[in-house]
Amino acid sequence: MPLKVRRIERAHSAPASPDEFYRLMTNRNFHFVSPKAQFNRQKMKVLVAGCGSGGGACAEPLLRLGVGHMRLADSGAYELTNYNRQRAYVENIGQNKATVLLNAMRRVNPHADLDATEDGISPGNVHGLVQSADVVFDCVDVTSREALRMKVKLDETAQAQRKPTFVPMDIGYCQTGLGIDYRNPAERALMGKVQETLACEHPIKALLTFFPLSRFPSYSMRLLEHAINKSPVAISQLGCASDMLSAVAAMAMIRFAENGHIIKS
């Protein structure tokens, strides 16, 4: 059969109509995204928990794919040492990551339903944040014990509420992630590794309970060893690696919007 060619429309100004704006913004998704998946994505509500290198890399591409509703959560502020991999500018130093990302995303699609919470994920808000979402992107940082506890709490809440969850991760020059289908009643939080994770004194060792070493290429081994032996925890990360993580997130969302399938890893 001959390949069907779709006429590419062009727009030199932003339409005032939200529907027309969305139609033109997503016009070139057609080869990869069916009309059904595009419709599903527009209605979908996504929680991005953590807006650093992982969440920051995933959120805007999800918006550009056509996700219509997104809530961002991060309590952290930009530091200059973030700038090799996180999309912020000099004037954003000291500003909250979720709010800066929110403002940038509103410049992409002013009609999208976007919100930010500067409290990050906390025991007081995690239930409501997860409840408001159809899908959770768990990008909570794990370089401190408190952040690790909040990551566990987020996944426990997603599991209790049966919300599918993606856990992207970029360490060094490695992009990986987990897709956990908490819609399945048999699926346990963090694949049953919660107690083992919380028992670890070091946050990187805790991370390795649900991201086993087999996930990492050989060139990452020295980096992980260095991170485990260093205090405070500092992980070498590159901006281009964080950017590539967005491709992993985009494909996961395309599959999920098309047929509800969760890419496990």
Coordinates of C-alpha atoms in Angstrom, one line a residue:
M1 CA 0.0 0.0 0.0
P2 CA 1.3 3.5 -0.8
L3 CA 2.2 5.6 2.3
K4 CA -0.5 8.1 3.2
V5 CA 0.9 11.6 3.2
R6 CA -0.8 14.1 5.4
R7 CA -0.8 17.8 4.5
I8 CA 1.2 19.8 7.0
E9 CA -0.6 23.0 8.0
R10 CA 1.3 26.1 8.9
A11 CA 0.4 28.9 11.3
H12 CA 2.3 32.1 11.6
S13 CA 0.4 33.3 14.6
A14 CA -1.2 31.7 17.7
P15 CA -5.0 31.2 17.2
A16 CA -7.2 32.6 19.9
S17 CA -9.3 29.5 20.0
P18 CA -7.9 26.9 22.5
D19 CA -9.1 24.0 20.3
E20 CA -7.5 25.4 17.2
F21 CA -4.3 26.2 19.1
Y22 CA -4.2 22.6 20.3
R23 CA -5.0 21.1 16.9
L24 CA -2.2 23.0 15.2
M25 CA 0.3 22.5 18.1
T26 CA 0.0 18.7 17.9
N27 CA -0.4 18.6 14.1
R28 CA 2.9 16.9 13.4
N29 CA 2.4 14.1 16.0
F30 CA 0.2 12.3 13.5
H31 CA 2.7 9.6 12.3
F32 CA 3.4 8.5 15.9
V33 CA 0.2 9.3 17.7
S34 CA -3.3 8.2 16.7
P35 CA -6.3 10.6 16.9
K36 CA -7.5 8.4 19.8
A37 CA -4.2 8.7 21.7
Q38 CA -4.1 12.5 21.1
F39 CA -7.6 12.9 22.4
N40 CA -6.7 10.8 25.5
R41 CA -3.6 12.8 26.1
Q42 CA -5.4 16.1 26.0
K43 CA -7.8 14.9 28.7
M44 CA -5.1 13.3 30.8
K45 CA -4.0 14.7 34.2
V46 CA -0.4 14.2 35.0
L47 CA 1.5 14.8 38.3
V48 CA 5.2 15.5 37.9
A49 CA 6.7 15.2 41.3
G50 CA 10.2 16.7 41.3
C51 CA 11.2 19.3 38.7
G52 CA 15.0 18.9 38.6
S53 CA 16.9 17.1 35.9
G54 CA 14.4 14.3 35.7
G55 CA 11.1 16.0 36.0
G56 CA 12.4 19.1 34.3
A57 CA 13.4 17.0 31.3
C58 CA 10.0 15.2 31.1
A59 CA 7.4 17.9 31.9
E60 CA 7.8 20.3 28.9
P61 CA 8.0 17.5 26.3
L62 CA 4.9 15.9 27.7
L63 CA 3.2 19.3 27.3
R64 CA 4.4 19.6 23.7
L65 CA 3.1 16.1 23.1
G66 CA -0.3 17.4 24.0
V67 CA -0.9 16.6 27.7
G68 CA -3.6 19.0 28.7
H69 CA -3.5 19.0 32.5
M70 CA -0.3 18.9 34.6
R71 CA 0.6 19.7 38.1
L72 CA 4.3 20.3 39.1
A73 CA 5.6 19.8 42.6
D74 CA 9.1 20.7 43.9
S75 CA 10.2 22.5 47.1
G76 CA 13.7 23.1 45.8
A77 CA 15.2 26.3 44.3
Y78 CA 17.7 26.5 41.4
E79 CA 21.4 26.7 42.2
L80 CA 24.1 27.5 39.7
T81 CA 25.4 23.9 40.0
N82 CA 22.1 22.7 38.4
Y83 CA 22.8 24.6 35.2
N84 CA 24.8 22.0 33.3
R85 CA 21.6 19.9 33.0
Q86 CA 18.5 21.9 34.0
R87 CA 16.8 24.5 31.9
A88 CA 16.9 27.7 33.8
Y89 CA 18.6 31.0 33.5
V90 CA 20.8 33.3 35.7
E91 CA 17.8 35.2 36.9
N92 CA 16.2 32.0 38.2
I93 CA 18.9 31.3 40.8
G94 CA 17.2 31.0 44.1
Q95 CA 13.7 30.7 42.5
N96 CA 11.5 27.6 43.0
K97 CA 11.9 25.0 40.3
A98 CA 8.2 24.1 40.0
T99 CA 7.2 27.8 39.5
V100 CA 10.0 28.5 37.0
L101 CA 9.1 25.5 35.0
L102 CA 5.4 26.4 35.2
N103 CA 6.0 29.8 33.8
A104 CA 8.1 28.5 31.0
M105 CA 5.5 25.9 30.0
R106 CA 2.7 28.6 30.0
R107 CA 4.7 30.3 27.3
V108 CA 4.5 27.1 25.2
N109 CA 0.8 26.5 25.7
P110 CA -1.1 29.2 27.5
H111 CA -4.4 27.2 27.2
A112 CA -3.1 24.2 29.1
D113 CA -4.3 23.5 32.7
L114 CA -1.1 23.9 34.6
D115 CA -0.4 24.4 38.3
A116 CA 2.6 24.3 40.6
T117 CA 3.1 23.6 44.3
E118 CA 6.2 24.9 46.0
D119 CA 5.8 22.6 48.9
G120 CA 7.0 19.6 46.8
I121 CA 5.7 16.2 48.0
S122 CA 4.9 16.2 51.7
P123 CA 2.9 14.0 54.1
G124 CA 0.2 16.7 54.1
N125 CA -0.3 17.1 50.4
V126 CA 0.7 13.7 48.8
H127 CA -2.8 12.2 49.0
G128 CA -4.5 15.2 47.3
L129 CA -1.8 15.5 44.6
V130 CA -2.0 11.8 43.6
Q131 CA -5.8 11.9 43.8
S132 CA -5.9 14.7 41.3
A133 CA -3.8 12.8 38.7
D134 CA -4.4 10.0 36.2
V135 CA -0.7 9.3 35.9
V136 CA 2.2 10.0 38.3
F137 CA 5.8 10.8 37.2
D138 CA 7.9 10.1 40.3
C139 CA 11.0 12.3 39.7
V140 CA 11.6 12.9 43.4
D141 CA 15.3 13.4 44.2
V142 CA 17.0 10.7 46.3
T143 CA 20.1 12.4 47.5
S144 CA 18.8 12.8 51.0
R145 CA 17.0 10.6 53.5
E146 CA 14.0 12.9 53.8
A147 CA 13.6 13.0 50.0
L148 CA 13.9 9.2 49.9
R149 CA 11.1 8.9 52.5
M150 CA 8.9 11.2 50.4
K151 CA 9.6 9.2 47.3
V152 CA 8.5 6.0 49.1
K153 CA 5.4 7.8 50.4
L154 CA 4.5 9.0 46.9
D155 CA 4.7 5.5 45.5
E156 CA 2.8 4.0 48.5
T157 CA 0.0 6.6 47.9
A158 CA -0.1 5.9 44.1
Q159 CA -0.3 2.2 44.9
A160 CA -3.1 2.7 47.3
Q161 CA -5.0 4.9 44.8
R162 CA -4.2 2.6 41.9
K163 CA -2.5 5.3 39.9
P164 CA 0.0 4.1 37.2
T165 CA 3.4 5.6 37.9
F166 CA 6.6 6.2 35.9
V167 CA 9.9 6.5 37.7
P168 CA 12.4 8.1 35.3
M169 CA 16.1 8.3 36.3
D170 CA 19.3 9.7 34.9
I171 CA 22.6 9.0 36.5
G172 CA 25.7 10.1 34.8
Y173 CA 25.1 9.3 31.1
C174 CA 22.5 6.6 31.6
Q175 CA 18.7 7.0 31.0
T176 CA 16.4 4.4 32.5
G177 CA 13.1 4.2 34.3
L178 CA 10.4 2.0 35.7
G179 CA 6.8 1.8 34.7
I180 CA 4.7 0.5 37.6
D181 CA 1.1 -0.4 36.9
Y182 CA -0.5 0.2 40.3
R183 CA -3.9 -0.4 38.6
N184 CA -3.1 -4.0 39.2
P185 CA -4.1 -4.8 42.8
A186 CA -1.2 -7.3 43.1
E187 CA 1.4 -4.7 42.4
R188 CA 3.2 -3.6 45.5
A189 CA 4.7 -0.2 46.1
L190 CA 8.2 0.1 44.5
M191 CA 7.8 -3.6 43.5
G192 CA 7.8 -4.7 47.2
K193 CA 11.1 -3.0 48.0
V194 CA 9.8 -0.4 50.4
Q195 CA 11.2 -1.8 53.7
E196 CA 14.5 -2.8 52.0
T197 CA 14.7 0.8 50.6
L198 CA 14.0 2.5 53.9
A199 CA 16.4 0.3 55.7
C200 CA 19.4 1.6 53.7
E201 CA 21.4 4.2 55.4
H202 CA 22.7 5.6 52.1
P203 CA 20.2 7.1 49.6
I204 CA 22.1 5.7 46.6
K205 CA 22.1 2.3 48.0
A206 CA 18.4 2.7 48.6
L207 CA 18.0 3.6 44.9
L208 CA 19.8 0.4 43.9
T209 CA 17.1 -1.7 45.7
F210 CA 14.6 -0.9 42.9
F211 CA 17.1 0.0 40.2
P212 CA 19.5 -3.0 40.3
L213 CA 23.0 -2.7 39.0
S214 CA 22.1 -4.7 35.9
R215 CA 20.3 -1.6 34.7
F216 CA 23.5 0.4 34.5
P217 CA 26.2 0.2 31.8
S218 CA 29.7 -0.7 32.9
Y219 CA 31.0 2.8 32.6
S220 CA 28.6 3.9 35.4
M221 CA 30.0 1.5 38.0
R222 CA 32.8 3.8 39.1
L223 CA 30.4 6.7 39.3
L224 CA 28.0 4.8 41.5
E225 CA 30.9 3.7 43.8
H226 CA 32.1 7.3 44.1
A227 CA 28.6 8.5 45.0
I228 CA 28.2 5.8 47.7
N229 CA 31.5 6.6 49.3
K230 CA 31.1 10.4 49.2
S231 CA 29.3 12.6 51.7
P232 CA 27.3 14.6 51.1
V233 CA 25.9 12.7 48.1
A234 CA 26.8 14.2 44.8
I235 CA 26.0 12.6 41.4
S236 CA 27.7 13.5 38.2
Q237 CA 25.1 14.2 35.5
L238 CA 25.2 15.6 32.0
G239 CA 22.6 17.9 30.4
C240 CA 22.4 15.9 27.2
A241 CA 21.7 12.8 29.2
S242 CA 18.8 14.5 31.0
D243 CA 17.5 15.7 27.7
M244 CA 17.5 12.2 26.3
L245 CA 15.4 11.1 29.3
S246 CA 12.6 13.1 27.8
A247 CA 12.5 10.6 24.9
V248 CA 11.9 7.8 27.3
A249 CA 9.1 9.7 29.0
A250 CA 7.5 10.6 25.7
M251 CA 7.4 7.0 24.4
A252 CA 6.0 5.8 27.7
M253 CA 3.2 8.4 27.5
I254 CA 2.5 7.7 23.8
R255 CA 2.0 4.0 24.6
F256 CA -0.1 4.7 27.7
A257 CA -2.4 7.1 25.9
E258 CA -2.8 4.7 22.9
N259 CA -3.8 1.5 24.8
G260 CA -3.2 1.9 28.5
H261 CA -0.1 -0.1 28.3
I262 CA 2.7 0.6 30.9
I263 CA 6.2 0.1 29.6
K264 CA 7.9 -1.7 32.5
S265 CA 11.4 -0.6 31.9

